[in-house]
Amino acid sequence: MKQLSGNFYYREEAKQVPRWVRGQLTITEDGRFGAFREDNSAGGNYFLPGFCDVHCHIGFAAVGQLATPQEAIAQAQADLGCGILAIRDCGNLEYAPGILGNPKLPPIIRCGRHIARPKRYLRLLPLEVVNLSDLPQVMAAQAQQSDGWVKIVADWIDRSNGAESDLEPLWPTEILKEGIAAAHQVGARVTAHAFSHKAIAGLLEAGIDCIEHGSGIDSDQAQECARRGIPVTPTLLQVELFNQFAAQAGKKYPVYAATMQQMWEQRREHFAMLHQSGVQLLPGTDSGGYQPHGDLGRELTLWERGGIETCEIIDLATWRARDYLGIGALEPGARADYLRYSSDPTGEAARATKPEKVALLGQEFSPAAAVS
């Protein structure tokens, strides 16, 4: 048995709102949190649940490039180093040996492969569905190969329209309904890549569980997401690149370029609208491809600049995200995954992503060791 002493962002049972308490917390031999005893004389360290990254790509080195096994492990270590102790890996192809189940790397919740139409997503990543009627079967199969999640691509540029090409939905709403129902039938939830406004109505009507990016959601749709408990992963670091995507489209695809530029120009107001509408925001860096791993601090700094208080950001990025994913926080019986700080980490979001120690199943090590 191991005992920690200090200030804990602790709750007595799952789903409760935690509170800061001072005392001693026991870690059992199998790496779980045990009994807690309040003691106002205890002091010193501060303990938080681990951060989550719910939109992460371990094994994708850059756009159109796969990571080597060594690079993939380094990616996971970089994520661990900034306090990420749980990853929902959206749409990976396969995992290098030593990634899944490694007690020194963040646990990974797999979503299976991205599901897209031919030539309607990034090269290498997706399973391409040629016949629309096959979507339910493909989604059910991916659900059975994942950890309870399926990832679909809901919109992408349709280059077949020449200069008029724009972001367009990939799936008719009726077939989306069938696909999502098929995933639900085998116990999985479905999340969707969606940049544009055009794709959102169909996703909501079809019963989507979660939305990635969501940069086209309007205020009415945001209120509907809040009402139905559909979280959005805003990936602000990725949205920051939309003006670059617009510039690259240039004169060849001016309609698409205008769409991306407009979303970029409205990105800050849009994020504030999502938050004010009561949508649950999930932390996701979109690392792999366009974004480096280990950059959660920069993502959450953009949340701060968008008007969210640091304490709420920490709530959203730790225990609230962990509750949504179905994993524990600092509570009896949960995995003893935690972050240790020598001083109060709630001053700013970026500072909170720089713990002195990270722990998985009660085994502590320094972030520097994680990325070495």
mmCIF file of C-alpha atoms in Angstrom:
data_model
loop_
_atom_site.group_PDB
_atom_site.id
_atom_site.type_symbol
_atom_site.label_atom_id
_atom_site.label_comp_id
_atom_site.label_asym_id
_atom_site.label_seq_id
_atom_site.Cartn_x
_atom_site.Cartn_y
_atom_site.Cartn_z
ATOM 1 C CA MET A 1 0.000 0.000 0.000
ATOM 2 C CA LYS A 2 1.133 3.525 -0.812
ATOM 3 C CA GLN A 3 -0.080 6.768 0.709
ATOM 4 C CA LEU A 4 -0.140 10.240 -0.785
ATOM 5 C CA SER A 5 -0.361 13.350 1.358
ATOM 6 C CA GLY A 6 -1.435 16.823 0.334
ATOM 7 C CA ASN A 7 -4.279 18.657 -1.380
ATOM 8 C CA PHE A 8 -6.536 16.570 -3.615
ATOM 9 C CA TYR A 9 -9.179 17.477 -6.185
ATOM 10 C CA TYR A 10 -11.177 14.578 -4.823
ATOM 11 C CA ARG A 11 -14.694 13.140 -4.817
ATOM 12 C CA GLU A 12 -16.157 10.332 -2.772
ATOM 13 C CA GLU A 13 -17.853 8.607 -5.703
ATOM 14 C CA ALA A 14 -18.030 8.720 -9.491
ATOM 15 C CA LYS A 15 -20.044 11.475 -11.231
ATOM 16 C CA GLN A 16 -19.823 13.812 -8.233
ATOM 17 C CA VAL A 17 -18.331 17.282 -8.600
ATOM 18 C CA PRO A 18 -14.935 17.096 -6.876
ATOM 19 C CA ARG A 19 -13.721 19.527 -4.247
ATOM 20 C CA TRP A 20 -10.327 20.452 -2.900
ATOM 21 C CA VAL A 21 -9.637 18.531 0.311
ATOM 22 C CA ARG A 22 -6.518 18.064 2.394
ATOM 23 C CA GLY A 23 -5.409 14.732 3.786
ATOM 24 C CA GLN A 24 -4.017 11.321 2.885
ATOM 25 C CA LEU A 25 -5.101 9.120 -0.029
ATOM 26 C CA THR A 26 -4.230 5.432 -0.173
ATOM 27 C CA ILE A 27 -3.192 3.597 -3.352
ATOM 28 C CA THR A 28 -3.820 -0.130 -3.350
ATOM 29 C CA GLU A 29 -1.429 -2.827 -4.512
ATOM 30 C CA ASP A 30 -3.245 -3.139 -7.845
ATOM 31 C CA GLY A 31 -2.843 0.566 -8.626
ATOM 32 C CA ARG A 32 -6.277 1.866 -7.581
ATOM 33 C CA PHE A 33 -7.302 4.681 -5.296
ATOM 34 C CA GLY A 34 -8.320 3.406 -1.880
ATOM 35 C CA ALA A 35 -9.435 5.119 1.300
ATOM 36 C CA PHE A 36 -9.098 8.863 1.863
ATOM 37 C CA ARG A 37 -8.689 10.483 5.280
ATOM 38 C CA GLU A 38 -9.109 14.212 5.706
ATOM 39 C CA ASP A 39 -6.321 15.850 7.687
ATOM 40 C CA ASN A 40 -5.973 19.614 7.746
ATOM 41 C CA SER A 41 -2.381 19.283 8.922
ATOM 42 C CA ALA A 42 -1.407 17.613 5.657
ATOM 43 C CA GLY A 43 0.053 20.004 3.139
ATOM 44 C CA GLY A 44 2.526 20.514 0.394
ATOM 45 C CA ASN A 45 1.638 18.810 -2.846
ATOM 46 C CA TYR A 46 -1.437 19.275 -5.021
ATOM 47 C CA PHE A 47 -3.035 16.421 -6.959
ATOM 48 C CA LEU A 48 -5.279 16.563 -10.045
ATOM 49 C CA PRO A 49 -6.867 13.828 -12.145
ATOM 50 C CA GLY A 50 -5.073 13.334 -15.441
ATOM 51 C CA PHE A 51 -5.937 15.421 -18.475
ATOM 52 C CA CYS A 52 -7.611 13.850 -21.499
ATOM 53 C CA ASP A 53 -6.981 14.323 -25.206
ATOM 54 C CA VAL A 54 -10.073 13.056 -26.982
ATOM 55 C CA HIS A 55 -8.888 13.899 -30.497
ATOM 56 C CA CYS A 56 -5.423 12.475 -30.952
ATOM 57 C CA HIS A 57 -3.650 10.429 -33.618
ATOM 58 C CA ILE A 58 -0.884 8.199 -32.279
ATOM 59 C CA GLY A 59 1.035 6.785 -35.245
ATOM 60 C CA PHE A 60 0.269 9.476 -37.828
ATOM 61 C CA ALA A 61 3.529 11.381 -38.337
ATOM 62 C CA ALA A 62 2.376 14.072 -40.764
ATOM 63 C CA VAL A 63 -0.236 14.560 -43.451
ATOM 64 C CA GLY A 64 -0.025 11.424 -45.589
ATOM 65 C CA GLN A 65 2.798 9.878 -43.537
ATOM 66 C CA LEU A 66 2.778 7.072 -40.989
ATOM 67 C CA ALA A 67 5.028 7.203 -37.944
ATOM 68 C CA THR A 68 7.672 4.582 -37.303
ATOM 69 C CA PRO A 69 7.177 2.488 -34.146
ATOM 70 C CA GLN A 70 9.816 4.598 -32.384
ATOM 71 C CA GLU A 71 8.094 7.829 -33.458
ATOM 72 C CA ALA A 72 4.707 6.540 -32.299
ATOM 73 C CA ILE A 73 6.036 5.735 -28.836
ATOM 74 C CA ALA A 74 7.668 9.175 -28.677
ATOM 75 C CA GLN A 75 4.306 10.748 -29.550
ATOM 76 C CA ALA A 76 2.587 8.974 -26.671
ATOM 77 C CA GLN A 77 5.424 9.952 -24.336
ATOM 78 C CA ALA A 78 5.125 13.599 -25.364
ATOM 79 C CA ASP A 79 1.404 13.505 -24.610
ATOM 80 C CA LEU A 80 2.073 11.921 -21.232
ATOM 81 C CA GLY A 81 4.663 14.584 -20.474
ATOM 82 C CA CYS A 82 2.055 17.367 -20.569
ATOM 83 C CA GLY A 83 -0.254 15.546 -18.204
ATOM 84 C CA ILE A 84 -2.430 13.631 -20.684
ATOM 85 C CA LEU A 85 -3.295 10.394 -18.914
ATOM 86 C CA ALA A 86 -6.086 9.221 -21.222
ATOM 87 C CA ILE A 87 -6.348 9.409 -25.024
ATOM 88 C CA ARG A 88 -9.264 8.808 -27.329
ATOM 89 C CA ASP A 89 -7.415 8.003 -30.530
ATOM 90 C CA CYS A 90 -9.678 9.037 -33.375
ATOM 91 C CA GLY A 91 -9.215 6.891 -36.424
ATOM 92 C CA ASN A 92 -5.823 5.238 -36.292
ATOM 93 C CA LEU A 93 -4.812 2.481 -38.723
ATOM 94 C CA GLU A 94 -2.852 0.299 -36.328
ATOM 95 C CA TYR A 95 -0.656 0.623 -33.267
ATOM 96 C CA ALA A 96 3.052 0.056 -32.947
ATOM 97 C CA PRO A 97 4.193 -2.716 -30.586
ATOM 98 C CA GLY A 98 4.513 -1.398 -27.043
ATOM 99 C CA ILE A 99 1.755 1.239 -27.303
ATOM 100 C CA LEU A 100 -1.469 -0.479 -26.240
ATOM 101 C CA GLY A 101 -1.513 -1.703 -22.662
ATOM 102 C CA ASN A 102 1.872 -0.173 -21.827
ATOM 103 C CA PRO A 103 1.754 0.754 -18.109
ATOM 104 C CA LYS A 104 4.118 3.679 -18.777
ATOM 105 C CA LEU A 105 2.011 5.254 -21.536
ATOM 106 C CA PRO A 106 -1.451 6.842 -21.431
ATOM 107 C CA PRO A 107 -4.323 4.377 -21.857
ATOM 108 C CA ILE A 108 -5.795 4.629 -25.360
ATOM 109 C CA ILE A 109 -9.506 4.417 -26.128
ATOM 110 C CA ARG A 110 -9.626 3.308 -29.762
ATOM 111 C CA CYS A 111 -12.177 4.574 -32.279
ATOM 112 C CA GLY A 112 -11.201 2.288 -35.116
ATOM 113 C CA ARG A 113 -10.516 3.667 -38.589
ATOM 114 C CA HIS A 114 -12.017 6.846 -39.968
ATOM 115 C CA ILE A 115 -14.911 5.992 -42.283
ATOM 116 C CA ALA A 116 -15.199 8.131 -45.420
ATOM 117 C CA ARG A 117 -16.181 8.112 -49.087
ATOM 118 C CA PRO A 118 -13.508 7.589 -51.791
ATOM 119 C CA LYS A 119 -11.196 10.603 -52.182
ATOM 120 C CA ARG A 120 -13.098 12.539 -49.519
ATOM 121 C CA TYR A 121 -10.541 12.626 -46.726
ATOM 122 C CA LEU A 122 -6.801 12.592 -46.011
ATOM 123 C CA ARG A 123 -4.788 9.895 -47.736
ATOM 124 C CA LEU A 124 -4.063 6.669 -45.774
ATOM 125 C CA LEU A 125 -6.330 7.239 -42.797
ATOM 126 C CA PRO A 126 -9.852 6.215 -43.785
ATOM 127 C CA LEU A 127 -11.728 3.106 -44.709
ATOM 128 C CA GLU A 128 -13.428 4.158 -47.940
ATOM 129 C CA VAL A 129 -17.064 3.143 -48.417
ATOM 130 C CA VAL A 130 -17.870 2.893 -52.119
ATOM 131 C CA ASN A 131 -21.513 1.792 -51.806
ATOM 132 C CA LEU A 132 -23.565 3.943 -49.450
ATOM 133 C CA SER A 133 -25.650 0.955 -48.408
ATOM 134 C CA ASP A 134 -22.526 -0.617 -46.876
ATOM 135 C CA LEU A 135 -22.141 2.139 -44.242
ATOM 136 C CA PRO A 136 -24.114 0.420 -41.431
ATOM 137 C CA GLN A 137 -22.156 -2.811 -41.855
ATOM 138 C CA VAL A 138 -18.824 -0.955 -41.898
ATOM 139 C CA MET A 139 -19.706 1.067 -38.810
ATOM 140 C CA ALA A 140 -20.821 -2.023 -36.907
ATOM 141 C CA ALA A 141 -17.570 -3.786 -37.827
ATOM 142 C CA GLN A 142 -15.440 -0.861 -36.647
ATOM 143 C CA ALA A 143 -17.458 -0.680 -33.430
ATOM 144 C CA GLN A 144 -16.590 -4.289 -32.695
ATOM 145 C CA GLN A 145 -12.872 -3.634 -33.301
ATOM 146 C CA SER A 146 -12.667 -0.493 -31.160
ATOM 147 C CA ASP A 147 -13.141 0.470 -27.523
ATOM 148 C CA GLY A 148 -16.737 1.565 -27.856
ATOM 149 C CA TRP A 149 -16.318 4.366 -30.391
ATOM 150 C CA VAL A 150 -16.675 4.815 -34.152
ATOM 151 C CA LYS A 151 -15.302 7.799 -36.101
ATOM 152 C CA ILE A 152 -16.941 8.961 -39.324
ATOM 153 C CA VAL A 153 -15.990 11.782 -41.672
ATOM 154 C CA ALA A 154 -19.144 13.866 -42.075
ATOM 155 C CA ASP A 155 -17.870 16.475 -44.545
ATOM 156 C CA TRP A 156 -14.918 17.236 -46.809
ATOM 157 C CA ILE A 157 -14.269 19.221 -49.976
ATOM 158 C CA ASP A 158 -15.921 17.688 -53.044
ATOM 159 C CA ARG A 159 -13.447 18.536 -55.800
ATOM 160 C CA SER A 160 -15.678 17.133 -58.532
ATOM 161 C CA ASN A 161 -17.459 20.485 -58.730
ATOM 162 C CA GLY A 162 -14.404 22.351 -59.994
ATOM 163 C CA ALA A 163 -14.277 26.023 -59.033
ATOM 164 C CA GLU A 164 -17.624 25.641 -57.231
ATOM 165 C CA SER A 165 -16.226 22.936 -54.940
ATOM 166 C CA ASP A 166 -16.923 23.400 -51.246
ATOM 167 C CA LEU A 167 -17.207 21.424 -48.025
ATOM 168 C CA GLU A 168 -20.077 19.003 -48.588
ATOM 169 C CA PRO A 169 -21.656 16.245 -46.472
ATOM 170 C CA LEU A 170 -20.484 12.734 -47.329
ATOM 171 C CA TRP A 171 -23.628 10.867 -46.309
ATOM 172 C CA PRO A 172 -27.376 11.258 -46.847
ATOM 173 C CA THR A 173 -29.147 11.642 -43.515
ATOM 174 C CA GLU A 174 -31.110 8.399 -43.886
ATOM 175 C CA ILE A 175 -28.006 6.269 -44.353
ATOM 176 C CA LEU A 176 -26.344 8.115 -41.463
ATOM 177 C CA LYS A 177 -29.285 7.146 -39.270
ATOM 178 C CA GLU A 178 -28.832 3.501 -40.238
ATOM 179 C CA GLY A 179 -25.073 3.627 -39.644
ATOM 180 C CA ILE A 180 -25.314 5.265 -36.237
ATOM 181 C CA ALA A 181 -28.101 2.885 -35.232
ATOM 182 C CA ALA A 182 -25.898 -0.068 -36.250
ATOM 183 C CA ALA A 183 -23.054 1.207 -34.063
ATOM 184 C CA HIS A 184 -25.417 1.850 -31.170
ATOM 185 C CA GLN A 185 -26.822 -1.649 -31.485
ATOM 186 C CA VAL A 186 -23.420 -3.150 -30.682
ATOM 187 C CA GLY A 187 -22.847 -0.736 -27.802
ATOM 188 C CA ALA A 188 -20.653 1.916 -29.438
ATOM 189 C CA ARG A 189 -20.924 5.674 -29.601
ATOM 190 C CA VAL A 190 -20.227 7.647 -32.770
ATOM 191 C CA THR A 191 -18.192 10.803 -33.219
ATOM 192 C CA ALA A 192 -17.873 12.739 -36.455
ATOM 193 C CA HIS A 193 -15.369 15.015 -38.138
ATOM 194 C CA ALA A 194 -17.408 18.055 -39.203
ATOM 195 C CA PHE A 195 -16.064 21.443 -40.250
ATOM 196 C CA SER A 196 -19.040 22.883 -42.135
ATOM 197 C CA HIS A 197 -22.499 24.076 -41.198
ATOM 198 C CA LYS A 198 -23.996 21.911 -43.963
ATOM 199 C CA ALA A 199 -23.110 18.658 -42.195
ATOM 200 C CA ILE A 200 -24.427 19.460 -38.725
ATOM 201 C CA ALA A 201 -28.191 19.179 -39.265
ATOM 202 C CA GLY A 202 -27.873 15.676 -40.704
ATOM 203 C CA LEU A 203 -25.652 14.562 -37.824
ATOM 204 C CA LEU A 204 -28.099 15.825 -35.228
ATOM 205 C CA GLU A 205 -31.072 14.244 -36.969
ATOM 206 C CA ALA A 206 -29.203 10.945 -37.294
ATOM 207 C CA GLY A 207 -28.429 10.749 -33.559
ATOM 208 C CA ILE A 208 -24.708 11.572 -33.414
ATOM 209 C CA ASP A 209 -23.066 11.246 -29.978
ATOM 210 C CA CYS A 210 -20.162 13.669 -30.314
ATOM 211 C CA ILE A 211 -18.821 16.202 -32.842
ATOM 212 C CA GLU A 212 -15.177 16.905 -33.671
ATOM 213 C CA HIS A 213 -14.214 20.481 -34.664
ATOM 214 C CA GLY A 214 -17.825 21.664 -35.046
ATOM 215 C CA SER A 215 -16.726 24.964 -36.571
ATOM 216 C CA GLY A 216 -19.966 25.283 -38.567
ATOM 217 C CA ILE A 217 -22.398 24.810 -35.666
ATOM 218 C CA ASP A 218 -24.808 27.747 -35.387
ATOM 219 C CA SER A 219 -26.416 29.012 -32.173
ATOM 220 C CA ASP A 220 -29.622 26.986 -32.561
ATOM 221 C CA GLN A 221 -27.635 23.814 -33.190
ATOM 222 C CA ALA A 222 -25.375 24.580 -30.225
ATOM 223 C CA GLN A 223 -28.409 24.856 -27.967
ATOM 224 C CA GLU A 224 -29.654 21.530 -29.335
ATOM 225 C CA CYS A 225 -26.260 19.940 -28.627
ATOM 226 C CA ALA A 226 -26.401 21.278 -25.073
ATOM 227 C CA ARG A 227 -29.959 20.036 -24.589
ATOM 228 C CA ARG A 228 -29.142 16.546 -25.827
ATOM 229 C CA GLY A 229 -25.745 16.281 -24.142
ATOM 230 C CA ILE A 230 -23.746 16.110 -27.378
ATOM 231 C CA PRO A 231 -20.227 17.383 -26.646
ATOM 232 C CA VAL A 232 -18.027 19.202 -29.135
ATOM 233 C CA THR A 233 -14.249 18.922 -29.390
ATOM 234 C CA PRO A 234 -13.365 22.411 -30.696
ATOM 235 C CA THR A 235 -9.703 21.670 -31.674
ATOM 236 C CA LEU A 236 -8.853 25.380 -31.650
ATOM 237 C CA LEU A 237 -5.251 24.769 -32.709
ATOM 238 C CA GLN A 238 -6.555 23.164 -35.887
ATOM 239 C CA VAL A 239 -9.112 25.898 -36.534
ATOM 240 C CA GLU A 240 -6.239 28.400 -36.284
ATOM 241 C CA LEU A 241 -4.960 26.871 -39.548
ATOM 242 C CA PHE A 242 -8.141 27.462 -41.542
ATOM 243 C CA ASN A 243 -6.785 30.655 -43.117
ATOM 244 C CA GLN A 244 -3.799 28.654 -44.361
ATOM 245 C CA PHE A 245 -6.112 26.052 -45.867
ATOM 246 C CA ALA A 246 -8.013 28.870 -47.561
ATOM 247 C CA ALA A 247 -4.818 30.342 -48.986
ATOM 248 C CA GLN A 248 -3.696 26.943 -50.281
ATOM 249 C CA ALA A 249 -7.022 26.463 -52.061
ATOM 250 C CA GLY A 250 -6.349 29.751 -53.849
ATOM 251 C CA LYS A 251 -8.044 30.472 -57.137
ATOM 252 C CA LYS A 252 -8.609 26.797 -57.935
ATOM 253 C CA TYR A 253 -11.337 26.361 -55.279
ATOM 254 C CA PRO A 254 -12.522 29.879 -54.409
ATOM 255 C CA VAL A 255 -15.827 28.828 -52.823
ATOM 256 C CA TYR A 256 -14.110 26.399 -50.481
ATOM 257 C CA ALA A 257 -11.440 28.996 -49.725
ATOM 258 C CA ALA A 258 -14.116 31.541 -48.780
ATOM 259 C CA THR A 259 -15.831 29.019 -46.484
ATOM 260 C CA MET A 260 -12.603 28.227 -44.633
ATOM 261 C CA GLN A 261 -11.596 31.889 -44.406
ATOM 262 C CA GLN A 262 -14.964 32.871 -42.953
ATOM 263 C CA MET A 263 -14.810 30.176 -40.276
ATOM 264 C CA TRP A 264 -11.294 31.309 -39.410
ATOM 265 C CA GLU A 265 -12.374 34.942 -39.096
ATOM 266 C CA GLN A 266 -15.274 33.979 -36.830
ATOM 267 C CA ARG A 267 -13.389 31.378 -34.801
ATOM 268 C CA ARG A 268 -13.174 33.309 -31.516
ATOM 269 C CA GLU A 269 -16.811 34.425 -31.507
ATOM 270 C CA HIS A 270 -17.858 30.911 -32.476
ATOM 271 C CA PHE A 271 -15.974 29.315 -29.594
ATOM 272 C CA ALA A 272 -17.488 31.778 -27.145
ATOM 273 C CA MET A 273 -20.943 30.986 -28.527
ATOM 274 C CA LEU A 274 -20.440 27.236 -27.995
ATOM 275 C CA HIS A 275 -19.392 27.817 -24.410
ATOM 276 C CA GLN A 276 -22.182 30.277 -23.645
ATOM 277 C CA SER A 277 -24.736 27.869 -25.126
ATOM 278 C CA GLY A 278 -23.819 25.283 -22.507
ATOM 279 C CA VAL A 279 -22.228 22.763 -24.877
ATOM 280 C CA GLN A 280 -19.830 20.436 -23.082
ATOM 281 C CA LEU A 281 -16.401 21.136 -24.567
ATOM 282 C CA LEU A 282 -13.973 18.237 -24.793
ATOM 283 C CA PRO A 283 -10.185 18.765 -24.900
ATOM 284 C CA GLY A 284 -8.595 17.658 -28.166
ATOM 285 C CA THR A 285 -5.377 18.760 -29.829
ATOM 286 C CA ASP A 286 -5.756 16.940 -33.187
ATOM 287 C CA SER A 287 -2.116 15.985 -32.707
ATOM 288 C CA GLY A 288 -0.585 13.933 -35.495
ATOM 289 C CA GLY A 289 -0.740 15.315 -38.998
ATOM 290 C CA TYR A 290 -0.897 19.095 -38.676
ATOM 291 C CA GLN A 291 -0.333 19.402 -34.911
ATOM 292 C CA PRO A 292 2.576 18.163 -32.759
ATOM 293 C CA HIS A 293 2.014 15.929 -29.775
ATOM 294 C CA GLY A 294 2.369 17.282 -26.257
ATOM 295 C CA ASP A 295 0.668 20.594 -27.077
ATOM 296 C CA LEU A 296 -2.347 20.434 -24.778
ATOM 297 C CA GLY A 297 -1.123 23.562 -22.988
ATOM 298 C CA ARG A 298 -1.382 25.618 -26.171
ATOM 299 C CA GLU A 299 -4.857 24.277 -26.909
ATOM 300 C CA LEU A 300 -6.140 25.130 -23.442
ATOM 301 C CA THR A 301 -4.493 28.554 -23.577
ATOM 302 C CA LEU A 302 -6.708 29.280 -26.578
ATOM 303 C CA TRP A 303 -9.680 28.227 -24.445
ATOM 304 C CA GLU A 304 -8.577 30.758 -21.829
ATOM 305 C CA ARG A 305 -8.263 33.480 -24.437
ATOM 306 C CA GLY A 306 -11.774 32.528 -25.535
ATOM 307 C CA GLY A 307 -13.125 33.587 -22.150
ATOM 308 C CA ILE A 308 -13.243 30.402 -20.059
ATOM 309 C CA GLU A 309 -11.893 30.621 -16.512
ATOM 310 C CA THR A 310 -8.913 28.406 -15.680
ATOM 311 C CA CYS A 311 -10.740 26.370 -13.046
ATOM 312 C CA GLU A 312 -13.532 25.534 -15.482
ATOM 313 C CA ILE A 313 -10.987 24.566 -18.139
ATOM 314 C CA ILE A 314 -9.321 22.184 -15.699
ATOM 315 C CA ASP A 315 -12.733 20.689 -14.859
ATOM 316 C CA LEU A 316 -13.599 20.227 -18.535
ATOM 317 C CA ALA A 317 -10.212 18.763 -19.431
ATOM 318 C CA THR A 318 -9.890 16.391 -16.465
ATOM 319 C CA TRP A 319 -12.799 14.871 -14.543
ATOM 320 C CA ARG A 320 -15.614 15.993 -16.835
ATOM 321 C CA ALA A 321 -13.881 14.565 -19.901
ATOM 322 C CA ARG A 322 -13.002 11.424 -17.962
ATOM 323 C CA ASP A 323 -16.621 11.011 -16.904
ATOM 324 C CA TYR A 324 -17.769 11.355 -20.508
ATOM 325 C CA LEU A 325 -15.268 8.715 -21.625
ATOM 326 C CA GLY A 326 -16.331 6.414 -18.795
ATOM 327 C CA ILE A 327 -13.072 6.449 -16.839
ATOM 328 C CA GLY A 328 -12.546 7.518 -13.247
ATOM 329 C CA ALA A 329 -10.954 10.552 -11.664
ATOM 330 C CA LEU A 330 -9.664 10.934 -8.071
ATOM 331 C CA GLU A 331 -12.204 8.676 -6.355
ATOM 332 C CA PRO A 332 -12.217 5.300 -4.570
ATOM 333 C CA GLY A 333 -11.744 2.360 -6.926
ATOM 334 C CA ALA A 334 -10.562 4.388 -9.918
ATOM 335 C CA ARG A 335 -7.200 3.834 -11.572
ATOM 336 C CA ALA A 336 -4.552 5.719 -9.607
ATOM 337 C CA ASP A 337 -3.677 7.998 -12.533
ATOM 338 C CA TYR A 338 -2.898 11.493 -11.293
ATOM 339 C CA LEU A 339 -0.786 14.604 -11.631
ATOM 340 C CA ARG A 340 1.360 15.941 -8.789
ATOM 341 C CA TYR A 341 2.294 19.617 -8.370
ATOM 342 C CA SER A 342 4.374 21.387 -5.751
ATOM 343 C CA SER A 343 2.061 24.429 -5.795
ATOM 344 C CA ASP A 344 -1.548 25.216 -6.714
ATOM 345 C CA PRO A 345 -1.899 24.385 -10.452
ATOM 346 C CA THR A 346 -5.115 26.341 -11.034
ATOM 347 C CA GLY A 347 -3.496 29.696 -11.834
ATOM 348 C CA GLU A 348 -3.451 29.184 -15.600
ATOM 349 C CA ALA A 349 -4.236 26.334 -17.939
ATOM 350 C CA ALA A 350 -0.765 26.144 -19.482
ATOM 351 C CA ARG A 351 0.828 25.827 -16.055
ATOM 352 C CA ALA A 352 -1.549 23.015 -15.134
ATOM 353 C CA THR A 353 -0.199 21.016 -18.087
ATOM 354 C CA LYS A 354 3.308 21.107 -16.548
ATOM 355 C CA PRO A 355 3.085 18.797 -13.521
ATOM 356 C CA GLU A 356 6.172 17.871 -11.530
ATOM 357 C CA LYS A 357 5.139 14.210 -11.611
ATOM 358 C CA VAL A 358 2.750 12.086 -13.630
ATOM 359 C CA ALA A 359 1.446 8.763 -12.346
ATOM 360 C CA LEU A 360 -0.153 5.756 -14.016
ATOM 361 C CA LEU A 361 -1.600 3.046 -11.774
ATOM 362 C CA GLY A 362 0.137 4.733 -8.854
ATOM 363 C CA GLN A 363 3.607 4.587 -10.403
ATOM 364 C CA GLU A 364 5.127 8.081 -10.534
ATOM 365 C CA PHE A 365 7.742 9.427 -12.902
ATOM 366 C CA SER A 366 8.806 12.844 -14.104
ATOM 367 C CA PRO A 367 7.454 14.362 -17.324
ATOM 368 C CA ALA A 368 11.028 14.814 -18.506
ATOM 369 C CA ALA A 369 11.562 11.070 -18.228
ATOM 370 C CA ALA A 370 8.376 10.501 -20.195
ATOM 371 C CA VAL A 371 9.700 12.372 -23.240
ATOM 372 C CA SER A 372 13.351 11.288 -23.034
#
